[in-house]
Short mmCIF file of C-alpha atoms in Angstrom, two decimals:
data_model
loop_
_atom_site.label_atom_id
_atom_site.label_comp_id
_atom_site.label_asym_id
_atom_site.label_seq_id
_atom_site.Cartn_x
_atom_site.Cartn_y
_atom_site.Cartn_z
CA UNK A 149 39.96 -2.28 -34.82
CA UNK A 150 37.07 -4.81 -33.73
CA UNK A 151 35.10 -3.64 -30.73
CA UNK A 152 36.12 -5.39 -27.61
CA UNK A 153 34.02 -8.59 -26.48
CA UNK A 154 32.37 -8.49 -23.18
CA UNK A 155 31.46 -11.11 -20.69
CA UNK A 156 29.82 -11.08 -17.40
CA UNK A 157 31.46 -12.67 -14.38
CA UNK A 158 30.07 -13.42 -11.11
CA UNK A 159 31.88 -13.30 -7.55
CA UNK A 160 30.88 -15.65 -5.13
CA UNK A 161 31.95 -16.55 -1.65
CA UNK A 162 31.49 -15.94 2.04
CA UNK A 163 31.42 -12.39 3.44
CA UNK A 164 34.80 -10.96 4.50
CA UNK A 165 37.15 -13.26 2.17
CA UNK A 166 38.00 -10.56 0.03
CA UNK A 167 35.79 -10.89 -2.90
CA UNK A 168 35.44 -7.12 -3.15
CA UNK A 169 39.15 -6.48 -2.50
CA UNK A 170 40.39 -8.75 -5.40
CA UNK A 171 37.75 -7.10 -7.74
CA UNK A 172 39.03 -3.47 -6.75
CA UNK A 173 42.54 -4.75 -6.99
CA UNK A 174 42.04 -6.57 -10.20
CA UNK A 175 40.07 -3.48 -11.71
CA UNK A 176 41.79 -0.27 -10.24
CA UNK A 177 45.16 -1.61 -8.98
CA UNK A 178 43.88 -0.55 -5.36
CA UNK A 179 43.84 -2.02 -1.98
CA UNK A 180 42.15 -0.67 1.02
CA UNK A 181 42.68 -2.08 4.43
CA UNK A 182 40.12 -0.49 6.85
CA UNK A 183 40.39 2.94 4.73
CA UNK A 184 37.22 4.58 3.78
CA UNK A 185 36.38 3.16 0.59
CA UNK A 186 35.32 5.89 -2.02
CA UNK A 187 34.67 3.64 -5.10
CA UNK A 188 31.65 1.64 -5.16
CA UNK A 189 33.17 -1.81 -5.64
CA UNK A 190 29.81 -3.86 -6.10
CA UNK A 191 30.15 -3.58 -9.85
CA UNK A 192 33.12 -3.00 -11.73
CA UNK A 193 34.20 -3.47 -15.55
CA UNK A 194 37.98 -3.98 -16.59
CA UNK A 195 39.21 -4.50 -19.94
CA UNK A 196 41.87 -7.07 -20.48
CA UNK A 197 44.05 -7.52 -23.40
CA UNK A 198 44.07 -11.16 -24.05
CA UNK A 199 46.11 -11.29 -27.37
CA UNK A 200 47.20 -8.73 -29.94
CA UNK A 201 43.74 -8.66 -31.44
CA UNK A 202 41.39 -9.53 -28.74
CA UNK A 203 40.33 -7.70 -25.86
CA UNK A 204 37.61 -8.57 -23.39
CA UNK A 205 35.56 -6.57 -21.19
CA UNK A 206 35.19 -8.00 -18.03
CA UNK A 207 31.98 -7.05 -16.09
CA UNK A 208 32.33 -7.90 -12.46
CA UNK A 209 29.31 -8.74 -10.33
CA UNK A 210 29.81 -8.82 -6.70
CA UNK A 211 27.37 -11.03 -4.71
CA UNK A 212 26.36 -10.53 -0.97
CA UNK A 213 28.16 -13.26 0.99
CA UNK A 214 26.10 -13.48 3.92
CA UNK A 215 24.55 -16.70 4.61
CA UNK A 216 20.89 -15.25 4.54
CA UNK A 217 21.34 -13.92 0.97
CA UNK A 218 22.58 -17.06 -0.48
CA UNK A 219 18.97 -17.96 -2.27
CA UNK A 220 19.22 -14.69 -4.30
CA UNK A 221 22.62 -15.87 -5.72
CA UNK A 222 20.95 -17.62 -8.91
CA UNK A 223 19.58 -14.23 -9.88
CA UNK A 224 23.24 -12.66 -10.12
CA UNK A 225 25.04 -15.69 -11.76
CA UNK A 226 22.12 -16.24 -14.50
CA UNK A 227 23.89 -15.49 -17.60
CA UNK A 228 27.13 -15.23 -16.47
CA UNK A 229 30.04 -16.61 -18.63
CA UNK A 230 32.02 -17.02 -16.01
CA UNK A 231 32.53 -17.04 -12.07
CA UNK A 232 34.99 -16.56 -9.32
CA UNK A 233 34.50 -18.27 -6.19
CA UNK A 234 36.62 -16.75 -3.35
CA UNK A 235 37.70 -18.37 -0.01
CA UNK A 236 40.03 -17.42 2.67
CA UNK A 237 43.02 -19.48 3.20
CA UNK A 238 42.92 -18.66 6.88
CA UNK A 239 39.50 -19.86 7.18
CA UNK A 240 38.54 -23.50 6.45
CA UNK A 241 34.80 -23.11 6.72
CA UNK A 242 34.94 -20.26 4.00
CA UNK A 243 36.49 -23.21 1.67
CA UNK A 244 33.45 -25.56 2.57
CA UNK A 245 31.07 -22.67 1.50
CA UNK A 246 33.17 -22.17 -1.80
CA UNK A 247 32.76 -25.92 -2.58
CA UNK A 248 29.25 -25.23 -2.17
CA UNK A 249 28.94 -22.61 -4.82
CA UNK A 250 31.14 -24.70 -7.21
CA UNK A 251 28.71 -27.56 -6.82
CA UNK A 252 25.58 -25.25 -7.20
CA UNK A 253 27.25 -23.66 -10.33
CA UNK A 254 27.94 -27.05 -11.88
CA UNK A 255 24.44 -28.63 -11.20
CA UNK A 256 22.81 -25.33 -12.92
CA UNK A 257 25.27 -24.42 -15.80
CA UNK A 258 26.54 -27.96 -16.46
CA UNK A 259 29.92 -27.41 -17.98
CA UNK A 260 29.37 -24.27 -19.50
CA UNK A 261 30.61 -21.76 -17.08
CA UNK A 262 33.98 -21.22 -16.65
CA UNK A 263 35.02 -21.28 -12.73
CA UNK A 264 37.99 -20.06 -10.92
CA UNK A 265 38.73 -20.69 -7.51
CA UNK A 266 40.81 -18.17 -5.33
CA UNK A 267 42.41 -18.81 -2.37
CA UNK A 268 42.58 -15.29 -1.00
CA UNK A 269 44.58 -13.59 1.92
CA UNK A 270 47.62 -15.53 0.80
CA UNK A 271 49.72 -12.95 2.34
CA UNK A 272 48.58 -14.24 5.68
CA UNK A 273 50.24 -17.82 4.95
CA UNK A 274 53.33 -17.35 6.76
CA UNK A 275 52.82 -18.06 10.54
CA UNK A 276 50.16 -20.55 11.70
CA UNK A 277 47.29 -18.58 10.66
CA UNK A 278 46.78 -21.00 7.59
CA UNK A 279 43.75 -23.42 7.92
CA UNK A 280 43.62 -24.75 4.23
CA UNK A 281 46.31 -26.68 2.59
CA UNK A 282 47.17 -25.61 -0.75
CA UNK A 283 47.74 -29.36 -2.14
CA UNK A 284 44.30 -30.55 -1.05
CA UNK A 285 42.51 -27.65 -2.88
CA UNK A 286 44.73 -28.03 -6.01
CA UNK A 287 43.51 -31.53 -6.19
CA UNK A 288 39.93 -30.67 -5.72
CA UNK A 289 40.09 -28.10 -8.21
CA UNK A 290 41.86 -30.46 -10.87
CA UNK A 291 39.02 -32.89 -10.18
CA UNK A 292 36.34 -30.28 -10.72
CA UNK A 293 38.37 -28.37 -13.70
CA UNK A 294 38.74 -25.32 -11.74
CA UNK A 295 41.15 -22.51 -12.47
CA UNK A 296 42.86 -22.53 -9.11
CA UNK A 297 45.02 -19.74 -7.63
CA UNK A 298 46.30 -18.44 -4.43
CA UNK A 299 45.94 -14.90 -4.16
CA UNK A 300 46.44 -11.89 -2.26
CA UNK A 301 44.48 -8.96 -3.08
CA UNK A 302 46.57 -6.93 -0.35
CA UNK A 303 49.78 -7.63 -2.27
CA UNK A 304 48.34 -8.13 -5.66
CA UNK A 305 49.63 -11.52 -6.14
CA UNK A 306 48.12 -13.34 -8.87
CA UNK A 307 45.15 -11.38 -8.89
CA UNK A 308 45.63 -10.51 -12.57
CA UNK A 309 46.94 -13.76 -13.49
CA UNK A 310 43.58 -15.39 -12.10
CA UNK A 311 41.37 -12.89 -13.92
CA UNK A 312 43.38 -13.38 -16.94
CA UNK A 313 43.59 -17.08 -17.20
CA UNK A 314 39.63 -17.07 -16.62
CA UNK A 315 39.14 -14.92 -19.41
CA UNK A 316 41.23 -16.68 -21.55
CA UNK A 317 39.15 -19.96 -21.09
CA UNK A 318 35.85 -17.57 -21.76
CA UNK A 319 37.46 -16.50 -24.95
CA UNK A 320 38.65 -19.89 -26.05
CA UNK A 321 35.26 -21.43 -25.26
CA UNK A 322 32.99 -19.02 -27.46
CA UNK A 323 33.96 -17.05 -30.34
CA UNK A 324 33.95 -13.18 -29.66
CA UNK A 325 31.03 -12.76 -31.54
CA UNK A 326 28.68 -14.41 -29.20
CA UNK A 327 30.40 -12.28 -26.45
CA UNK A 328 29.14 -9.06 -28.08
CA UNK A 329 25.66 -9.85 -27.53
CA UNK A 330 23.67 -6.86 -25.86
CA UNK A 331 22.53 -7.68 -22.12
CA UNK A 332 19.32 -6.62 -22.26
CA UNK A 333 16.08 -8.33 -22.93
CA UNK A 334 16.43 -7.93 -26.78
CA UNK A 335 18.16 -10.59 -28.74
CA UNK A 336 20.19 -9.44 -31.39
CA UNK A 337 18.12 -8.69 -34.73
CA UNK A 338 19.34 -9.19 -38.19
CA UNK A 339 20.37 -5.78 -39.74
CA UNK A 340 18.12 -5.65 -43.13
CA UNK A 341 16.06 -2.53 -43.95
CA UNK A 342 18.30 0.71 -44.19
CA UNK A 343 15.29 3.01 -45.02
CA UNK A 344 14.57 4.45 -41.39
CA UNK A 345 18.00 5.25 -40.53
CA UNK A 346 18.31 8.28 -42.34
CA UNK A 347 15.28 10.29 -40.76
CA UNK A 348 15.96 9.52 -37.28
CA UNK A 349 19.60 9.66 -37.71
CA UNK A 350 19.19 13.24 -38.93
CA UNK A 351 16.80 14.40 -36.25
CA UNK A 352 18.90 13.19 -33.31
CA UNK A 353 22.16 14.91 -34.55
CA UNK A 354 20.14 18.34 -34.60
CA UNK B 236 3.40 -5.31 -29.29
CA UNK B 237 3.76 -3.40 -32.17
CA UNK B 238 5.71 -0.72 -30.39
CA UNK B 239 8.04 -3.43 -28.97
CA UNK B 240 8.69 -4.34 -32.54
CA UNK B 241 9.23 -0.94 -33.87
CA UNK B 242 11.75 -0.74 -30.90
CA UNK B 243 13.36 -4.10 -31.81
CA UNK B 244 14.21 -2.57 -35.22
CA UNK B 245 16.67 -0.39 -33.43
CA UNK B 246 19.74 -2.45 -33.93
CA UNK B 247 19.46 -1.74 -37.46
CA UNK B 248 21.97 0.98 -37.11
CA UNK B 249 24.40 -1.46 -35.83
CA UNK B 250 27.23 -0.91 -38.05
CA UNK B 251 27.07 3.05 -37.47
CA UNK B 252 28.68 4.80 -34.73
CA UNK B 253 27.68 3.49 -31.25
CA UNK B 254 27.41 6.62 -29.79
CA UNK B 255 25.10 7.60 -32.68
CA UNK B 256 23.02 4.31 -32.27
CA UNK B 257 22.64 5.02 -28.52
CA UNK B 258 21.41 8.54 -29.17
CA UNK B 259 18.83 7.32 -32.01
CA UNK B 260 17.57 4.65 -29.65
CA UNK B 261 17.09 7.11 -26.74
CA UNK B 262 15.19 9.41 -29.08
CA UNK B 263 12.92 6.99 -30.13
CA UNK B 264 12.43 5.48 -26.97
CA UNK B 265 11.58 9.02 -25.83
CA UNK B 266 8.83 9.76 -28.35
CA UNK B 267 7.34 6.28 -28.07
CA UNK B 268 6.95 6.41 -24.35
CA UNK B 269 5.82 9.84 -24.06
CA UNK B 270 2.75 9.45 -26.18
CA UNK B 271 2.14 5.78 -25.39
CA UNK B 272 3.73 5.21 -21.68
CA UNK B 273 0.08 4.84 -19.87
CA UNK B 274 -1.14 2.58 -22.74
CA UNK B 275 1.74 0.12 -22.18
CA UNK B 276 2.44 0.51 -18.55
CA UNK B 277 -1.29 0.01 -17.34
CA UNK B 278 -1.61 -3.37 -19.58
CA UNK B 279 1.56 -4.45 -17.30
CA UNK B 280 0.21 -2.94 -14.21
CA UNK B 281 -3.14 -4.81 -15.08
CA UNK B 282 -1.37 -8.02 -15.51
CA UNK B 283 0.84 -7.62 -12.57
CA UNK B 284 -1.76 -6.19 -10.08
CA UNK B 285 -2.21 -8.98 -7.51
CA UNK B 286 1.77 -9.27 -7.36
CA UNK B 287 1.88 -5.49 -6.98
CA UNK B 288 -0.51 -5.42 -4.27
CA UNK B 289 0.77 -8.57 -2.65
CA UNK B 290 4.39 -7.09 -2.56
CA UNK B 291 3.06 -3.88 -0.95
CA UNK B 292 1.25 -5.62 1.91
CA UNK B 293 4.07 -7.73 2.38
CA UNK B 294 6.44 -4.65 2.89
CA UNK B 295 3.81 -3.09 5.17
CA UNK B 296 3.40 -6.30 7.32
CA UNK B 297 7.34 -6.11 7.51
CA UNK B 298 7.37 -2.08 8.82
CA UNK B 299 8.86 -3.64 11.94
CA UNK B 300 12.29 -4.57 10.55
CA UNK B 301 15.10 -2.48 11.75
CA UNK B 302 18.64 -1.82 10.16
CA UNK B 303 20.54 -4.42 12.41
CA UNK B 304 18.27 -6.93 11.70
CA UNK B 305 18.91 -7.06 7.85
CA UNK B 306 22.92 -6.97 8.87
CA UNK B 307 23.29 -3.50 7.08
CA UNK B 308 25.42 -0.81 8.52
CA UNK B 309 22.95 1.91 7.77
CA UNK B 310 22.52 4.04 10.74
CA UNK B 311 19.64 6.65 10.79
CA UNK B 312 20.82 7.88 14.09
CA UNK B 313 23.60 9.81 11.83
CA UNK B 314 22.11 13.02 10.61
CA UNK B 315 24.06 12.84 6.99
CA UNK B 316 23.07 9.10 6.57
CA UNK B 317 19.56 9.67 7.63
CA UNK B 318 19.32 12.27 4.65
CA UNK B 319 20.96 10.01 2.45
CA UNK B 320 18.26 7.47 3.05
CA UNK B 321 15.54 9.59 2.87
CA UNK B 322 16.89 10.81 -0.77
CA UNK B 323 17.20 7.28 -1.65
CA UNK B 324 13.64 6.54 -0.36
CA UNK B 325 12.56 9.38 -2.37
CA UNK B 326 14.54 8.41 -5.67
CA UNK B 327 13.01 4.79 -5.49
CA UNK B 328 9.18 6.05 -4.77
CA UNK B 329 9.87 8.32 -8.20
CA UNK B 330 10.51 5.32 -10.00
CA UNK B 331 6.84 4.86 -10.54
CA UNK B 332 6.18 8.32 -11.92
CA UNK B 333 8.98 8.39 -14.44
CA UNK B 334 7.44 7.70 -18.04
CA UNK B 335 10.13 6.63 -19.87
CA UNK B 336 12.39 3.65 -19.46
CA UNK B 337 15.51 5.66 -19.18
CA UNK B 338 14.13 7.96 -16.53
CA UNK B 339 13.30 4.89 -14.30
CA UNK B 340 16.71 3.50 -14.60
CA UNK B 341 17.87 7.04 -13.82
CA UNK B 342 15.78 6.75 -10.63
CA UNK B 343 17.27 3.57 -9.83
CA UNK B 344 20.74 4.64 -10.28
CA UNK B 345 20.13 7.89 -8.21
CA UNK B 346 18.76 5.50 -5.42
CA UNK B 347 21.77 3.52 -5.75
CA UNK B 348 24.10 6.50 -5.32
CA UNK B 349 22.22 7.90 -2.38
CA UNK B 350 22.68 4.39 -0.80
CA UNK B 351 26.29 4.43 -1.39
CA UNK B 352 26.26 7.93 0.29
CA UNK B 353 24.32 6.54 3.08
CA UNK B 354 26.67 3.63 3.77
CA UNK B 355 29.73 5.87 3.46
CA UNK B 356 28.16 8.13 5.92
CA UNK B 357 27.07 5.42 8.44
CA UNK B 358 30.37 3.36 8.48
CA UNK B 359 33.58 4.31 7.90
CA UNK B 360 35.14 0.70 7.94
CA UNK B 361 32.68 -0.97 5.60
CA UNK B 362 33.66 -0.52 1.87
CA UNK B 363 30.92 -0.33 -0.48
CA UNK B 364 30.37 -4.00 -1.98
CA UNK B 365 27.55 -6.34 -2.40
CA UNK B 366 27.93 -7.22 1.06
CA UNK B 367 26.77 -3.93 2.33
CA UNK B 368 24.72 -2.72 -0.93
CA UNK B 369 22.18 -5.25 -0.80
CA UNK B 370 20.97 -5.43 2.63
CA UNK B 371 21.04 -1.73 2.46
CA UNK B 372 18.90 -1.95 -0.71
CA UNK B 373 16.46 -4.12 1.01
CA UNK B 374 16.12 -1.89 3.89
CA UNK B 375 15.35 1.11 1.52
CA UNK B 376 13.02 -0.75 -0.40
CA UNK B 377 11.13 -1.72 2.88
CA UNK B 378 11.23 1.95 4.22
CA UNK B 379 9.87 3.36 0.73
CA UNK B 380 7.08 0.88 -0.05
CA UNK B 381 7.23 1.94 -3.46
CA UNK B 382 4.09 1.68 -5.43
CA UNK B 383 3.76 -0.84 -8.40
CA UNK B 384 7.28 -2.07 -8.00
CA UNK B 385 6.79 -5.30 -9.79
CA UNK B 386 4.99 -3.89 -12.51
CA UNK B 387 7.94 -1.55 -12.94
CA UNK B 388 10.75 -3.95 -12.70
CA UNK B 389 8.67 -6.09 -15.27
CA UNK B 390 8.24 -3.04 -17.44
CA UNK B 391 12.11 -2.31 -17.35
CA UNK B 392 12.95 -5.88 -18.20
CA UNK B 393 10.72 -5.87 -21.47
CA UNK B 394 11.22 -1.98 -22.59
CA UNK B 395 14.70 -1.22 -21.73
CA UNK B 396 18.12 -1.74 -22.87
CA UNK B 397 20.11 -1.34 -19.74
CA UNK B 398 24.14 -1.25 -19.93
CA UNK B 399 25.78 -3.75 -18.06
CA UNK B 400 26.35 -1.55 -14.84
CA UNK B 401 22.45 -0.65 -15.04
CA UNK B 402 21.47 -4.41 -15.40
CA UNK B 403 23.59 -5.06 -12.24
CA UNK B 404 21.46 -2.92 -10.15
CA UNK B 405 18.10 -3.61 -11.81
CA UNK B 406 19.21 -7.29 -10.71
CA UNK B 407 19.84 -6.21 -7.30
CA UNK B 408 16.56 -4.29 -7.13
CA UNK B 409 14.92 -7.56 -8.26
CA UNK B 410 16.80 -9.54 -5.76
CA UNK B 411 15.73 -7.43 -2.94
CA UNK B 412 12.07 -7.62 -3.93
CA UNK B 413 12.58 -11.57 -4.19
CA UNK B 414 14.17 -11.44 -0.69
CA UNK B 415 11.43 -9.73 0.80
CA UNK B 416 8.99 -12.12 -0.74
CA UNK B 417 10.63 -15.12 0.67
CA UNK B 418 11.70 -13.57 4.12
CA UNK B 419 11.79 -15.77 6.89
CA UNK B 420 12.70 -15.56 10.61
CA UNK B 421 16.13 -17.24 10.30
CA UNK B 422 16.78 -14.35 7.47
CA UNK B 423 16.65 -11.73 10.13
CA UNK B 424 18.36 -13.73 13.09
CA UNK B 425 15.18 -14.24 14.91
CA UNK B 426 13.33 -17.09 16.43
CA UNK B 427 10.27 -18.15 14.69
CA UNK B 428 8.32 -17.13 17.87
CA UNK B 429 9.79 -13.74 17.69
CA UNK B 430 8.94 -13.34 14.10
CA UNK B 431 5.34 -14.38 14.28
CA UNK B 432 4.98 -11.80 17.37
CA UNK B 433 6.36 -8.95 15.02
CA UNK B 434 4.19 -10.34 12.28
CA UNK B 435 0.93 -9.73 14.46
CA UNK B 436 2.35 -6.30 15.62
CA UNK B 437 2.65 -7.67 19.29
CA UNK B 438 6.03 -6.49 20.57
CA UNK B 439 6.70 -3.22 18.75
CA UNK B 440 9.99 -2.29 19.64
CA UNK B 441 10.30 1.45 20.46
CA UNK B 442 12.98 3.18 18.99
CA UNK B 443 15.11 3.74 22.19
CA UNK B 444 15.07 0.10 22.70
CA UNK B 445 16.04 -0.46 19.00
CA UNK B 446 19.30 1.99 19.58
CA UNK B 447 19.70 -0.11 22.83
CA UNK B 448 20.32 -3.17 20.87
CA UNK B 449 22.32 -1.40 18.69
CA UNK B 450 24.93 -0.59 21.08
CA UNK B 451 24.88 -3.91 22.53
CA UNK B 452 25.26 -5.75 19.14
CA UNK B 453 28.75 -6.83 19.90
CA UNK B 454 27.63 -9.19 22.40
CA UNK B 455 25.31 -11.69 20.66
CA UNK B 456 24.16 -13.57 23.67
CA UNK B 457 23.43 -10.60 25.52
CA UNK B 458 21.62 -8.90 22.86
CA UNK B 459 18.92 -11.77 22.73
CA UNK B 460 18.68 -11.87 26.54
CA UNK B 461 17.83 -8.26 26.31
CA UNK B 462 15.59 -8.86 23.61
CA UNK B 463 13.65 -11.81 25.74
CA UNK B 464 13.52 -9.65 28.87
CA UNK B 465 12.03 -6.78 26.82
CA UNK B 466 9.22 -9.01 25.03
CA UNK B 467 8.48 -10.50 28.45
CA UNK B 468 8.24 -6.78 29.69
CA UNK B 469 6.13 -5.86 26.77
CA UNK B 470 3.41 -8.82 27.61
CA UNK B 471 3.62 -7.84 31.41
CA UNK B 472 2.48 -4.24 30.24
CA UNK B 473 0.16 -5.61 28.04
CA UNK B 474 -1.46 -7.66 30.53
CA UNK B 475 -1.56 -5.06 33.09
CA UNK B 476 -3.37 -2.82 30.27
CA UNK B 477 -5.93 -5.33 30.02
CA UNK B 478 -6.12 -5.67 33.66
CA UNK B 479 -6.68 -2.11 34.30
CA UNK B 480 -9.41 -2.16 31.29
CA UNK B 481 -10.98 -4.98 33.35
CA UNK B 482 -11.14 -3.31 36.33
CA UNK B 483 -12.39 -0.22 34.84
CA UNK B 484 -15.38 -2.16 33.34
CA UNK B 485 -16.30 -4.03 36.17
CA UNK B 486 -16.19 -0.69 38.26
CA UNK B 487 -18.68 0.64 35.75
CA UNK B 488 -21.21 -2.22 35.88
CA UNK B 489 -20.76 -2.06 39.50
CA UNK B 490 -21.93 1.59 40.05
CA UNK B 491 -24.62 0.58 37.31
CA UNK B 492 -25.95 -1.98 39.47
CA UNK B 493 -25.89 0.12 42.44
CA UNK B 494 -27.58 2.66 40.88
CA UNK B 495 -30.28 0.24 39.75
CA UNK B 496 -30.64 -1.13 43.18
CA UNK B 497 -31.33 2.60 44.63
CA UNK B 498 -33.88 3.20 42.03
CA UNK B 499 -35.40 0.33 42.88
CA UNK B 500 -35.41 0.96 46.43
CA UNK B 501 -36.59 4.47 45.96
CA UNK B 502 -39.32 3.41 43.71
CA UNK B 503 -40.46 1.34 46.78
CA UNK B 504 -40.24 3.60 49.10
CA UNK B 505 -42.45 6.05 47.13
CA UNK B 506 -44.86 3.37 46.68
CA UNK B 507 -44.71 2.87 50.60
CA UNK B 508 -44.76 6.54 51.75
CA UNK B 509 -44.96 5.76 55.43
CA UNK B 510 -42.07 3.21 55.18
CA UNK B 511 -38.79 4.39 57.04
CA UNK B 512 -36.27 5.44 54.72
CA UNK B 513 -32.73 3.64 54.41
CA UNK B 514 -29.46 5.67 54.79
CA UNK B 515 -27.57 5.72 51.24
CA UNK B 516 -25.95 2.90 50.13
CA UNK B 517 -22.45 4.39 50.29
CA UNK B 518 -21.01 2.05 52.69
CA UNK B 519 -22.01 -1.09 50.96
CA UNK B 520 -20.57 0.88 47.74
CA UNK B 521 -17.32 1.09 49.31
CA UNK B 522 -17.14 -2.15 50.56
CA UNK B 523 -17.77 -3.84 47.40
CA UNK B 524 -14.78 -1.78 45.66
CA UNK B 525 -12.36 -2.91 47.89
CA UNK B 526 -13.40 -6.43 47.50
CA UNK B 527 -13.34 -6.21 43.82
CA UNK B 528 -9.59 -5.08 44.00
CA UNK B 529 -8.72 -8.01 45.86
CA UNK B 530 -10.68 -10.42 43.72
CA UNK B 531 -9.22 -9.05 40.37
CA UNK B 532 -11.95 -10.92 38.49
CA UNK B 533 -14.81 -9.68 36.64
CA UNK B 534 -17.08 -12.60 36.81
CA UNK B 535 -20.86 -12.37 36.38
CA UNK B 536 -21.21 -14.67 39.25
CA UNK B 537 -19.30 -12.49 41.20
CA UNK B 538 -21.56 -9.75 40.82
CA UNK B 539 -24.44 -11.79 41.42
CA UNK B 540 -22.82 -12.86 44.47
CA UNK B 541 -22.26 -9.16 45.66
CA UNK B 542 -26.03 -8.46 44.67
CA UNK B 543 -27.30 -11.13 46.87
CA UNK B 544 -25.37 -9.97 49.91
CA UNK B 545 -26.67 -6.65 49.50
CA UNK B 546 -30.14 -7.75 48.94
CA UNK B 547 -29.60 -10.21 52.01
CA UNK B 548 -28.32 -6.99 54.16
CA UNK B 549 -31.40 -5.07 53.11
CA UNK B 550 -33.77 -8.00 53.44
CA UNK B 551 -33.64 -7.52 57.30
CA UNK B 552 -35.35 -4.31 57.24
CA UNK B 553 -38.45 -4.23 55.13
CA UNK B 554 -39.44 -7.66 56.66
CA UNK B 555 -42.33 -6.36 58.80
CA UNK B 556 -43.95 -4.35 55.99
CA UNK B 557 -43.14 -6.29 53.12
CA UNK B 558 -46.09 -7.26 51.18
CA UNK B 559 -45.66 -9.91 48.27
CA UNK B 560 -45.30 -7.33 45.51
CA UNK B 561 -41.79 -6.16 47.15
CA UNK B 562 -40.66 -9.82 47.51
CA UNK B 563 -40.73 -10.31 43.76
CA UNK B 564 -38.99 -7.31 42.76
CA UNK B 565 -35.65 -7.97 44.15
CA UNK B 566 -35.72 -11.25 42.63
CA UNK B 567 -36.34 -9.61 39.20
CA UNK B 568 -33.15 -7.44 39.30
CA UNK B 569 -31.24 -10.56 40.12
CA UNK B 570 -32.40 -11.92 36.76
CA UNK B 571 -31.85 -8.89 35.01
CA UNK B 572 -28.19 -8.60 36.00
#
């Protein structure tokens, strides 16, 4: 079987919109309401089975949502193949920030990056807490070719779906071989000489 | 550079079992760096010396930053959290002393684990995510003042192959450094005036006041007012101190003048033995001191004024006996002072 490909996905959005909750729900199937969190959710990975012979390992990079740390975001989304921009449907200000993120990502990465837009906290849509109209955002997402869904990290609605859709588009965009490239500073090198392998391999076994 | 090339040949074994490759890589890495670490690292450190120093100075000049300013939940008043914070700081300082890339990465990951522990201990409500982690890391970097931080990050980006997770925390550390470099008043929720005051080290908040701010954090405007009041108080304190200093200085100079005068008078008496001795100048001394306090000034002119007064007071006594020389001498002292 082939080794699974992997890609890096960065989570952007204002603080308290539920970026980390979404990631945690996706990677671990958990949701914590104020409960003490025992799992560090800043970095998570999860392997998705895209189809019968492709699986993709998603590396989720959470970012700090506070306005003051905004300028550091490029260090996180640099080299990411995908981004998930999250806003809170009960907070129209968070959508404004989300749109800023989308604009910034598009400017920096042109069309290369797959961007998902998640309207989180959909479980609070009933009642009059909702501040963001679904149709408006859907149109906006259409114009900017974003993958848009309203999600609920609390109930688990659409969480796997949005990640899966993003992953599928990433897979479709690039052949898996390029997804395999190592993350370090080292570029993949051409495998050629075989001489050295004998002695070193033997040493490390002992 | 050749060493780097040698490292680059590692992926030769790509077709083999991945675990084995990793082990081989780690092994080679260990051999190379246990032999040539100082050579390689020093080259980087020399190139990055200015940057290292500027970061270190920057961190030193920001020593006054408190946890709430960075919007981090870390609370050093909780003993478990404080312990974890110290451990995190130690781990970060050790970064510089490790001689193989994996050792350095291990330090970073250790630091990360302690930060998470500290966050957990400080606040039960906030989960561990980037919103809480990055500010906490920045705080730790500020407190740790890790030596040659920039060189170490550069070194790792050239000579290590971190896993995805390690890379993430490396990026976090890099971001923290960047944040510290670019830090401005609004990033801390301060006005630029307050920020420059802090940078000059003028009103340094003592810890009891910091904790006072902590408890009232819920009320933002109240907090701002408190801080303003505190700064006013501090300025007042500063002025009082200066005033005391000046007063002391003035007193000292006054006593000096008085003793000078007395000596002069004594000298004069000695030369004219049949001259009737004056009572001591204590009375004048006391009067003058009271005057000083009400005046609150230490102007040169004032001293001369007082001197003039005292000489005029004295003048009515020696007049019948004074020859020319005596008249000259008091004038000279006036000039001297």
